[in-house]
XYZ file of C-alpha atoms in Angstrom:
719
model
C 0.065 -0.032 -0.084
C 1.195 3.553 -0.425
C 1.126 4.330 3.242
C 3.237 1.211 4.019
C 5.636 2.263 1.337
C 6.219 5.677 2.469
C 7.319 4.345 5.848
C 9.680 1.936 4.368
C 11.209 4.588 2.306
C 11.378 7.376 4.953
C 12.275 4.851 7.849
C 9.595 6.386 10.104
C 6.184 6.102 10.508
C 3.816 8.373 8.733
C 2.464 11.754 10.590
C -0.454 11.242 12.906
C -2.513 13.875 14.653
C -2.865 11.247 17.674
C 0.262 11.013 19.937
C 1.749 7.495 20.857
C -0.732 5.482 22.932
C 1.533 5.803 26.075
C 1.185 9.406 26.370
C -2.391 10.434 26.561
C -3.934 6.860 26.201
C -5.174 5.222 22.982
C -7.526 7.509 20.498
C -10.842 6.803 20.241
C -12.045 3.523 18.644
C -13.575 5.183 15.538
C -10.286 6.959 15.075
C -7.626 3.807 15.317
C -7.739 2.953 11.618
C -6.778 6.445 10.995
C -4.086 6.333 13.276
C -2.819 2.941 12.429
C -3.085 3.190 8.755
C -3.756 0.839 5.940
C -1.263 -1.889 7.717
C -3.779 -2.162 10.575
C -6.658 -3.248 8.440
C -7.327 -6.719 8.012
C -6.421 -8.432 4.552
C -9.321 -8.565 2.155
C -10.107 -11.880 0.681
C -9.773 -12.244 -3.164
C -12.474 -11.082 -4.944
C -14.696 -13.407 -7.557
C -16.265 -11.966 -10.609
C -19.540 -12.976 -9.399
C -18.785 -10.906 -5.966
C -17.527 -8.058 -8.096
C -20.844 -7.730 -10.021
C -22.903 -7.884 -6.744
C -20.742 -4.935 -5.211
C -21.511 -3.110 -8.449
C -25.181 -3.684 -8.099
C -25.330 -2.527 -4.490
C -22.980 0.294 -5.309
C -25.702 1.862 -7.550
C -28.304 2.181 -4.738
C -25.485 2.967 -1.619
C -25.079 6.170 -0.388
C -21.690 7.924 -1.333
C -18.861 8.055 1.347
C -19.288 11.992 1.485
C -22.698 11.545 2.890
C -21.737 9.003 5.293
C -19.254 11.628 6.635
C -21.846 14.302 6.664
C -24.414 12.192 8.584
C -21.594 11.244 11.205
C -20.432 14.912 11.410
C -21.960 15.742 14.829
C -20.551 12.394 16.513
C -17.341 13.315 15.027
C -17.515 16.992 16.478
C -18.367 15.603 20.133
C -15.839 13.069 19.839
C -12.979 15.196 18.783
C -14.106 17.787 21.715
C -14.015 15.316 24.353
C -10.577 13.937 23.052
C -9.277 17.589 22.972
C -10.187 18.396 26.696
C -8.802 15.236 27.771
C -5.404 15.426 26.208
C -5.447 19.107 27.489
C -5.946 17.857 31.115
C -3.428 15.480 30.696
C -0.775 17.588 29.367
C -1.515 20.149 32.244
C -1.188 16.996 34.913
C 2.112 16.147 33.032
C 3.513 19.469 33.348
C 2.709 19.809 37.228
C 4.536 16.428 37.425
C 7.503 17.474 35.614
C 7.655 20.788 37.522
C 7.512 19.023 40.944
C 10.126 16.658 39.859
C 12.402 19.449 38.934
C 11.754 21.443 42.151
C 12.547 18.318 44.233
C 15.709 17.422 42.046
C 16.874 20.749 42.660
C 16.641 21.038 46.276
C 17.539 17.529 46.936
C 20.897 17.729 44.552
C 23.717 19.886 45.373
C 24.269 22.275 43.088
C 27.677 22.300 41.141
C 29.536 25.695 40.663
C 28.457 27.141 37.451
C 30.917 26.911 34.876
C 32.378 30.130 33.368
C 30.699 31.247 30.250
C 33.120 31.313 27.160
C 33.537 34.888 25.860
C 32.463 35.068 22.282
C 35.078 36.487 19.882
C 34.404 39.815 18.438
C 33.228 38.733 14.965
C 30.867 36.243 16.267
C 29.291 38.614 18.794
C 28.822 41.142 15.863
C 27.140 38.580 13.902
C 24.981 37.758 17.088
C 23.772 41.356 17.186
C 23.367 41.343 13.265
C 21.090 38.411 13.544
C 19.225 39.954 16.794
C 18.591 43.230 14.692
C 17.273 41.065 11.798
C 14.852 39.278 14.141
C 13.413 42.633 15.578
C 12.924 43.740 12.129
C 11.304 40.783 11.085
C 8.938 41.008 14.214
C 7.916 44.507 13.559
C 8.434 44.739 9.767
C 4.681 44.347 8.839
C 3.631 46.670 11.339
C 6.193 49.657 10.072
C 5.502 48.985 6.439
C 1.600 49.416 7.327
C 2.226 52.528 9.188
C 4.519 54.285 6.534
C 1.950 53.174 4.092
C -0.979 54.573 5.965
C 0.582 57.633 7.129
C 1.653 58.776 3.579
C -1.584 57.853 2.380
C -3.333 60.123 5.016
C -0.704 62.847 4.324
C -1.437 62.954 0.609
C -5.103 63.012 1.238
C -4.769 65.853 3.653
C -2.338 67.932 1.256
C -4.792 67.458 -1.578
C -7.579 68.599 0.511
C -6.301 71.713 2.463
C -8.763 74.677 2.014
C -6.525 77.465 0.415
C -7.832 79.778 2.893
C -6.169 78.273 5.648
C -2.841 77.762 3.716
C -2.533 81.300 3.665
C -0.103 81.356 0.228
C 2.152 78.627 2.049
C 2.778 75.440 0.684
C 0.184 72.843 1.991
C 3.044 70.773 3.173
C 4.580 73.243 5.667
C 1.035 73.741 7.114
C 0.631 70.011 7.813
C 3.917 69.821 9.313
C 3.187 73.059 11.503
C -0.245 71.103 13.007
C 1.871 68.064 13.540
C 4.832 70.136 15.438
C 1.986 72.048 17.302
C 0.338 68.675 18.468
C 3.724 67.371 19.620
C 4.181 70.248 21.715
C 0.876 69.877 22.930
C 1.453 66.481 24.056
C 4.651 67.092 25.835
C 3.326 69.834 27.576
C 0.138 67.912 28.742
C 2.363 65.017 29.881
C 4.624 67.852 32.077
C 1.549 69.261 33.370
C 0.392 65.807 34.376
C 3.237 64.749 35.979
C 4.290 68.034 38.000
C 1.224 67.877 40.185
C 1.685 64.257 41.282
C 5.432 65.110 41.934
C 4.496 68.226 43.939
C 1.837 66.020 46.071
C 4.135 63.191 46.813
C 7.663 64.360 47.108
C 7.138 68.101 47.835
C 3.805 68.355 49.313
C 4.207 71.623 50.988
C 5.233 73.335 47.848
C 2.432 71.717 46.140
C -0.340 73.066 48.277
C 1.410 76.506 48.318
C 1.120 76.772 44.498
C -2.327 75.163 44.695
C -3.497 78.278 46.974
C -1.621 80.946 44.469
C -3.471 79.351 41.500
C -6.647 79.258 43.412
C -6.013 82.872 44.267
C -5.019 83.723 40.404
C -8.706 82.727 39.523
C -10.428 84.424 42.352
C -8.668 87.870 41.384
C -9.743 87.799 37.673
C -12.520 90.050 37.440
C -15.009 88.012 35.700
C -13.908 84.322 36.490
C -13.646 85.583 40.406
C -17.136 86.591 40.368
C -18.282 83.157 38.427
C -16.472 81.146 40.955
C -18.395 82.468 44.194
C -21.130 79.557 43.769
C -18.583 76.969 43.210
C -16.454 78.280 46.191
C -19.264 78.314 48.499
C -20.426 74.866 47.520
C -17.051 73.257 47.813
C -16.838 74.753 51.230
C -19.987 73.158 52.072
C -19.147 69.939 50.971
C -15.591 70.268 52.964
C -17.287 71.388 56.233
C -19.353 68.234 55.934
C -16.810 66.238 55.549
C -14.556 67.568 58.186
C -17.586 67.500 60.681
C -18.099 63.602 59.924
C -14.326 62.854 60.415
C -13.946 64.940 63.348
C -17.030 63.999 65.343
C -17.235 60.729 64.104
C -13.308 59.587 64.768
C -13.916 58.665 68.078
C -16.706 56.178 67.539
C -14.379 54.719 64.508
C -11.747 52.333 66.354
C -10.532 48.806 66.057
C -12.427 46.125 68.012
C -11.235 45.189 71.445
C -11.989 41.353 70.977
C -8.275 40.141 71.848
C -6.631 43.119 73.193
C -6.356 46.833 73.541
C -2.598 47.321 73.652
C -1.049 49.986 71.326
C 1.925 52.230 71.175
C 1.736 55.515 73.353
C 0.942 58.633 71.909
C 2.350 62.312 72.585
C -1.196 62.969 74.196
C -1.008 60.021 76.338
C 2.404 61.033 78.017
C 1.393 64.752 78.268
C -1.725 63.635 80.310
C 0.425 61.179 82.246
C 2.578 64.135 83.240
C 5.675 62.763 81.469
C 6.481 65.974 79.519
C 7.028 68.317 82.350
C 10.516 69.917 83.581
C 11.156 67.851 86.667
C 12.093 64.381 86.835
C 14.639 62.144 85.752
C 15.362 61.969 82.025
C 14.439 58.878 80.244
C 14.588 59.782 76.369
C 13.091 61.667 73.717
C 9.652 61.318 71.871
C 8.994 62.188 68.143
C 5.685 62.377 66.723
C 5.565 64.015 63.297
C 7.294 67.430 63.878
C 6.624 67.431 67.588
C 9.236 66.413 70.102
C 9.096 66.207 73.770
C 11.615 65.142 76.359
C 10.330 62.228 78.604
C 10.598 62.600 82.300
C 9.610 60.593 85.257
C 8.935 62.502 88.689
C 7.192 59.813 90.444
C 8.501 58.207 93.409
C 8.851 54.684 92.520
C 12.190 52.792 91.548
C 13.522 52.489 87.956
C 14.979 49.640 86.338
C 17.054 49.412 83.258
C 17.941 46.638 81.048
C 20.720 47.335 78.878
C 23.481 44.774 77.582
C 27.085 46.026 77.262
C 27.600 49.084 74.775
C 24.055 49.841 74.259
C 24.472 53.361 75.488
C 23.328 53.294 79.106
C 25.889 55.822 79.944
C 25.545 58.359 77.609
C 21.784 58.002 76.938
C 20.558 57.564 80.974
C 23.310 57.948 83.652
C 25.176 60.746 82.542
C 21.914 63.169 81.469
C 20.478 62.555 84.659
C 23.706 63.258 86.830
C 24.135 66.599 84.709
C 20.528 67.869 85.487
C 19.448 66.004 88.742
C 19.778 68.401 91.673
C 19.153 65.814 94.350
C 21.670 63.813 96.091
C 22.934 60.586 94.264
C 25.086 57.403 95.028
C 26.635 55.928 91.715
C 28.273 52.652 91.077
C 31.038 53.834 88.368
C 32.708 50.817 87.230
C 35.115 52.563 84.574
C 35.011 56.023 86.363
C 33.628 57.456 83.410
C 30.521 59.111 84.904
C 32.573 60.834 87.348
C 34.989 62.271 84.636
C 32.050 63.531 82.840
C 29.868 64.811 85.412
C 31.675 65.658 88.826
C 32.518 69.170 87.855
C 28.826 69.517 86.858
C 27.754 68.236 90.109
C 29.910 70.791 92.231
C 28.203 73.494 89.977
C 24.893 72.178 91.144
C 26.155 72.812 94.822
C 26.889 69.142 95.399
C 29.498 67.957 97.526
C 31.183 65.431 95.577
C 33.159 62.143 97.147
C 35.240 59.761 95.058
C 35.497 56.528 96.653
C 38.316 55.492 94.341
C 40.874 52.605 95.696
C 42.481 52.515 92.444
C 42.545 56.326 91.665
C 41.090 55.837 88.315
C 38.928 59.129 88.418
C 40.068 61.330 91.510
C 43.696 61.949 90.378
C 42.379 63.305 86.760
C 40.071 65.404 88.652
C 42.436 66.760 91.074
C 40.710 65.341 93.987
C 42.021 62.849 96.678
C 40.424 59.502 96.980
C 37.905 59.419 99.614
C 37.612 56.744 102.440
C 34.794 55.104 104.314
C 35.042 52.584 107.504
C 31.738 50.686 107.990
C 32.695 50.000 111.600
C 32.193 53.565 112.498
C 28.747 53.367 112.802
C 28.923 50.728 115.484
C 28.795 51.824 118.825
C 29.080 49.632 122.083
C 26.233 51.042 123.791
C 24.100 51.068 120.544
C 21.031 48.649 121.172
C 21.354 47.479 117.396
C 24.859 46.860 117.840
C 24.369 43.126 116.789
C 22.170 43.845 114.120
C 24.482 46.155 112.305
C 27.635 43.814 112.873
C 25.328 41.265 111.088
C 24.301 43.432 108.032
C 28.378 43.920 107.762
C 28.924 40.414 107.886
C 26.255 39.560 105.405
C 27.765 41.735 102.874
C 30.966 40.043 102.945
C 29.594 36.642 103.012
C 27.999 35.815 99.550
C 26.120 32.523 99.716
C 27.032 30.000 96.907
C 23.134 28.620 97.466
C 23.900 24.890 98.249
C 22.487 23.364 101.099
C 25.783 22.233 102.478
C 27.568 25.112 101.757
C 24.938 27.293 103.512
C 25.808 25.666 106.754
C 29.317 26.618 106.522
C 28.453 30.124 105.394
C 26.359 30.691 108.309
C 29.089 29.496 110.745
C 31.627 31.611 109.017
C 29.059 34.663 109.184
C 28.750 34.093 112.794
C 32.353 33.673 113.399
C 32.961 36.849 111.516
C 30.236 38.761 113.535
C 31.710 37.845 116.824
C 35.370 38.950 115.883
C 33.843 42.248 114.411
C 32.147 42.842 118.007
C 35.361 41.910 119.790
C 37.152 44.837 117.722
C 34.382 47.426 118.328
C 34.285 46.397 122.211
C 37.251 45.345 123.278
C 39.280 48.039 124.878
C 42.789 46.731 123.502
C 41.332 47.072 120.204
C 40.975 50.848 120.441
C 42.473 52.521 117.293
C 42.300 49.385 115.326
C 38.508 49.253 114.736
C 38.511 48.336 110.801
C 37.822 45.319 108.765
C 41.389 45.117 108.136
C 42.012 44.362 111.722
C 39.136 41.631 111.674
C 40.916 40.098 108.436
C 44.249 40.001 110.547
C 42.465 38.042 113.282
C 41.261 35.628 111.195
C 44.637 34.851 109.438
C 46.346 34.253 112.817
C 48.220 31.261 113.739
C 45.870 28.812 115.518
C 47.367 29.152 118.903
C 47.131 32.946 118.655
C 43.639 32.745 117.542
C 42.260 30.606 120.253
C 43.827 32.991 122.459
C 41.461 35.741 121.043
C 38.673 33.503 121.527
C 39.562 32.755 125.217
C 39.867 36.592 125.927
C 36.471 36.934 124.040
C 34.779 34.579 126.676
C 35.739 36.798 129.525
C 33.963 39.792 127.741
C 31.066 41.675 129.020
C 29.124 41.492 125.815
C 26.931 38.648 125.701
C 27.449 37.913 122.178
C 30.959 38.586 121.957
C 31.128 35.819 124.948
C 28.823 33.279 123.118
C 30.926 33.820 119.780
C 34.082 32.814 121.783
C 32.608 29.587 123.517
C 30.940 28.500 120.182
C 34.496 28.664 118.629
C 35.981 26.867 121.472
C 33.722 24.280 121.460
C 33.858 23.065 117.829
C 35.756 20.025 116.874
C 39.088 20.701 115.152
C 37.979 19.309 111.966
C 34.699 21.590 111.868
C 36.670 24.590 113.324
C 38.925 24.350 110.594
C 36.387 24.221 107.667
C 34.324 27.275 109.364
C 37.689 29.049 109.574
C 38.756 28.587 106.107
C 35.251 29.683 105.012
C 35.548 32.912 106.849
C 38.861 33.719 105.393
C 37.572 33.142 101.803
C 35.012 35.548 102.202
C 37.308 38.025 103.428
C 40.241 37.628 100.959
C 39.738 41.298 99.414
C 40.648 42.879 102.655
C 43.989 41.547 101.912
C 44.571 44.187 99.078
C 46.262 47.293 100.374
C 44.065 49.425 98.139
C 40.682 48.152 99.627
C 42.265 48.277 103.295
C 43.191 51.915 102.647
C 39.727 52.703 101.221
C 38.119 51.209 104.614
C 40.729 52.336 107.239
C 38.636 55.795 108.158
C 35.803 57.998 106.822
C 36.000 61.147 105.098
C 32.280 61.419 104.657
C 29.025 60.089 106.252
C 26.052 58.496 103.950
C 23.656 60.098 106.216
C 24.853 63.373 104.697
C 23.074 62.243 101.276
C 19.550 63.168 103.314
C 21.262 66.299 105.209
C 22.826 68.300 102.286
C 23.164 67.811 98.513
C 25.975 65.242 97.998
C 27.031 62.817 95.457
C 29.205 59.721 95.997
C 30.813 57.859 93.168
C 31.775 54.075 93.991
C 34.704 53.373 91.341
C 36.211 50.110 90.739
C 37.704 48.682 87.602
C 35.561 46.556 85.442
C 37.788 44.037 85.586
C 37.905 43.760 89.332
C 34.037 43.797 89.789
C 34.184 39.944 90.354
C 37.064 40.221 92.919
C 36.356 42.921 94.611
C 32.363 43.025 94.349
C 32.074 42.585 98.139
C 33.425 45.986 98.570
C 30.509 47.488 96.772
C 27.951 45.394 98.352
C 29.223 46.580 101.621
C 29.195 50.256 100.792
C 25.824 50.352 99.108
C 24.406 48.472 101.929
C 25.596 50.884 104.414
C 24.283 53.811 102.292
C 20.778 52.210 101.862
C 20.722 51.085 105.585
C 21.718 54.429 107.080
C 19.198 56.589 105.290
C 16.484 53.992 105.598
C 16.532 54.327 109.392
C 16.668 58.054 109.053
C 12.657 58.230 108.544
C 12.303 61.718 109.912
C 14.544 63.405 107.367
C 12.734 64.394 104.151
C 14.941 65.815 101.426
C 13.150 68.044 98.839
C 14.226 65.652 96.085
C 14.824 61.893 96.758
C 18.500 60.204 96.887
C 18.924 58.610 93.646
C 20.796 55.236 93.790
C 22.334 54.536 90.229
C 23.126 51.028 90.495
C 25.032 50.344 87.340
C 26.067 46.820 86.801
C 23.706 45.639 90.019
C 24.449 42.048 89.234
C 28.004 42.646 90.256
C 26.631 43.163 93.920
C 25.173 39.506 94.127
C 22.166 38.838 96.030
C 21.959 41.507 98.518
C 18.972 41.250 100.756
C 19.136 44.969 101.465
C 18.806 45.898 97.876
C 15.866 43.536 97.493
C 14.204 45.063 100.493
C 14.684 48.362 99.402
C 12.943 47.820 96.074
C 9.922 46.199 97.976
C 9.523 48.624 100.870
C 11.587 51.639 100.601
C 10.243 53.814 97.897
C 8.485 56.271 100.207
C 11.987 56.577 102.429
C 13.314 59.613 100.343
C 15.208 57.121 98.055
C 14.829 55.997 94.805
C 16.878 52.988 93.338
C 17.554 53.008 89.526
C 18.829 49.388 88.905
C 20.903 48.536 85.750
C 21.178 44.940 84.895
C 22.318 43.605 81.285
C 19.233 41.073 81.014
C 16.627 39.900 83.068
C 18.335 36.472 83.362
C 20.755 38.098 85.711
C 18.013 38.945 88.157
C 16.522 35.298 87.880
C 19.928 33.732 88.414
C 20.682 35.811 91.497
C 17.058 36.213 93.239
C 15.319 33.002 92.138
C 11.674 33.094 92.541
C 11.693 36.711 93.609
C 13.387 38.156 90.846
C 10.146 39.773 89.713
C 9.922 41.862 92.774
C 12.242 44.413 90.837
C 9.676 44.491 88.169
C 6.634 44.964 90.039
C 7.935 47.292 92.151
C 9.574 49.624 89.173
C 7.593 52.619 88.198
C 9.517 52.697 85.451
C 11.125 49.973 83.155
C 13.555 50.810 80.402
C 14.849 48.304 77.671
C 17.603 49.076 75.318
C 17.130 45.787 73.513
C 18.768 42.423 74.307
C 19.824 39.299 72.588
C 18.568 37.086 75.698
C 15.815 35.248 74.552
C 14.136 35.315 78.090
C 14.364 39.125 78.363
C 12.925 39.706 74.902
C 10.125 37.224 75.340
C 9.152 38.956 78.740
C 9.203 42.525 77.373
C 7.040 41.226 74.548
C 4.860 40.072 76.918
C 4.457 43.203 78.769
C 3.782 45.233 75.564
C 0.507 43.047 75.344
C -1.744 41.774 72.624
C -3.375 44.225 70.074
C -6.664 43.444 67.876
C -6.161 43.871 64.178
C -7.754 43.618 61.230
C -6.783 40.395 59.213
C -7.648 40.711 55.557
C -7.287 37.547 53.477
C -7.551 37.020 49.834
C -8.265 33.584 48.364
C -7.853 33.331 44.335
C -9.385 30.117 42.593
C -9.021 29.073 39.169
C -10.726 26.126 37.090
C -9.461 24.902 33.725
C -11.672 23.147 31.325
C -13.094 24.237 27.934
C -12.224 27.452 29.222
C -10.015 28.986 31.807
C -11.811 30.718 34.951
C -10.739 32.840 38.142
C -12.131 33.989 40.716
C -11.132 36.026 43.881
C -12.639 36.499 47.531
C -11.601 38.685 50.318
C -12.389 38.077 53.971
C -11.852 40.571 56.858
C -11.902 39.481 60.563
C -10.600 40.364 63.769
C -7.125 38.794 64.715
C -4.648 39.083 67.495
C -1.024 40.252 67.223
C 1.805 40.809 69.858
C 2.472 44.790 70.047
C 5.960 43.691 69.589
C 7.050 40.091 69.024
C 10.527 38.853 70.719
C 12.486 38.973 67.410
C 11.491 42.586 67.051
C 12.718 43.658 70.265
C 15.852 41.546 70.036
C 16.770 43.576 66.859
C 15.629 46.800 68.296
C 17.704 49.754 66.569
C 20.484 51.094 68.395
C 18.882 54.525 68.825
C 15.642 53.292 70.201
C 14.178 52.131 73.227
C 11.119 50.810 75.067
C 9.616 52.444 77.927
C 7.276 51.419 80.647
C 5.908 54.094 82.767
C 3.514 53.229 85.742
C 0.528 51.430 84.123
C 0.647 53.591 80.816
C 0.905 52.121 77.344
C 4.323 51.221 76.140
C 6.341 53.854 74.634
C 8.708 53.576 71.744
C 11.301 56.513 72.304
C 14.514 57.527 71.172
C 17.846 57.364 73.252
C 19.654 60.643 72.963
C 23.254 60.641 73.845
C 24.168 63.604 76.096
C 26.726 64.858 73.774
C 23.888 65.326 71.017
C 21.562 67.082 73.137
C 22.133 70.891 72.628
C 20.909 71.342 76.254
C 23.274 68.992 77.788
C 26.295 68.889 75.302
C 27.929 71.842 77.169
C 27.635 70.677 80.633
C 29.619 67.605 80.658
C 33.378 66.920 80.026
C 33.230 65.289 76.876
C 36.077 62.326 77.021
C 36.348 61.612 73.444
C 36.352 65.300 72.054
C 39.702 66.327 70.686
C 41.690 68.820 72.744
């Protein structure tokens, strides 16, 4: 047959409109013969002469093949339609499967580094460019030809039909080209006039509004136009008044729902209503709303707590601004001595008596001052009924418990031994002139025989606690006594430092003066010695709080500010914990500064939230500590927001259909998520002030504040 012969000659099957049976399934049965060709037909038996005659007789009455095809046309059309839709669906499914396979392969197979693309040589590149130009010409050739021919025909028609009166003696071509130029200029001018208002109202709104007002005045001042605009101006004013009234009186009624929470960021009005923008109080930062700016100050009586990691700007943005402006007394932990170097002269100018307890002479010498001394035993008097209690408080500052149950026993016994020796030094006549903690340390490191001699003399003391302390020491077994003594010695190791002993050898100031007269005391300790000599800070802070807490009658005009930078270096200090909980109304305000809340929890265990609950101000400078970020995120609260979701659905079939639906519903959102707080910008801070909304404020370094930059000593300014 012809079909078979063609196949044999070409070496491939003849073209068929149907794909192979494995791709989309077999075609409908009625088309199988068309696909398979003549080779698929069964062989016909040999025809006899009689059979041929019968066929010819039947053919005379049989319908023609064309009539058969016409009769079956509807069936053919329906079958072709079904087959086409089926093939399209299978193509889409196969394409989706291929895309998923390619995506999975790309994600699972490591990508090889791309090979460098060889650079084509110059002739080849020029050839490719020429081919590209030819392709572009081929794409637009027909359209350009149609446009050129059409434009020429229009031009010729216009040239032949220009009225002579319009031409005015000039050639018709010149007249037509002048019209073309005028229209081109009008198009450019219209484009510019359309863009300029948009540019002015988006990028230069103030200038745009001003020019709009000038244009309106121009039309109003025109003699005829201005009179005709009166009606339109009045109508526009009426419409504007209605819109303004609806907005003004209805804005309070249109608000977000409160289904899940009502938290939001504070606004300037909230700060003003809460009295945080006055002239008195501790400076917390700057608040900006649009073009308005205000300094946030806290004038309440509750304590403050700042959470700021290292190098977060707590010194230049929180401590120094307040030392430059606060007129009340202050006690400042100053690990580097920088706060004293920057603000000491300013404190003197404010009428303050300034003392620097600076054993390593970090700042005193640079300021031309002599390091001050303070002897904690000077407050202990033999006839004071609180003598034993005061001695216990001093010993408590020296003994930092490690927390274990077994260690607690040895710490308690060591504390009792130290209390006994302190009382002995204070009350024994033979210790007159040697009543310092350095002397207590000397007794603890005596040879055992000499130390037992001291305990023997303590038994003969008239003071009952001194006597009982000597008796307890003498009654202990040798091994127990050795362990207690070793523990007491370990807690007083810092007293071996000549600098510490010198700073505790006498008193050049009294902490009671903090209430009696404006005074500032800087406790300066090198940052690298905080761990070793942290007990020195504990001792002095405890003494300052104790003395002023007991002096209830004295009420200073402004409370004493205790700026406890690196508060964690104090360890767990009972006096500080009690001060945060009970002493807000005693003429003292504590401002604790820690690196993260994990420090507080580690030191104070379950009671760490006492510092949070009793603080009128919480200041957060950003922290990478997860627990801290999650805690402040929870403090920010939950806001109710509108959740708008859009769904797009599409269907493929005889045609493609696409529909879109939009749903609006209430949803909850944390006002600030932990990850947002952990990445708080360097110049931003978070403030919580006495039950108000969270405040997102700016940190303003003192040297960048025009009101403060001239008050302090800029250590980094070139001289």
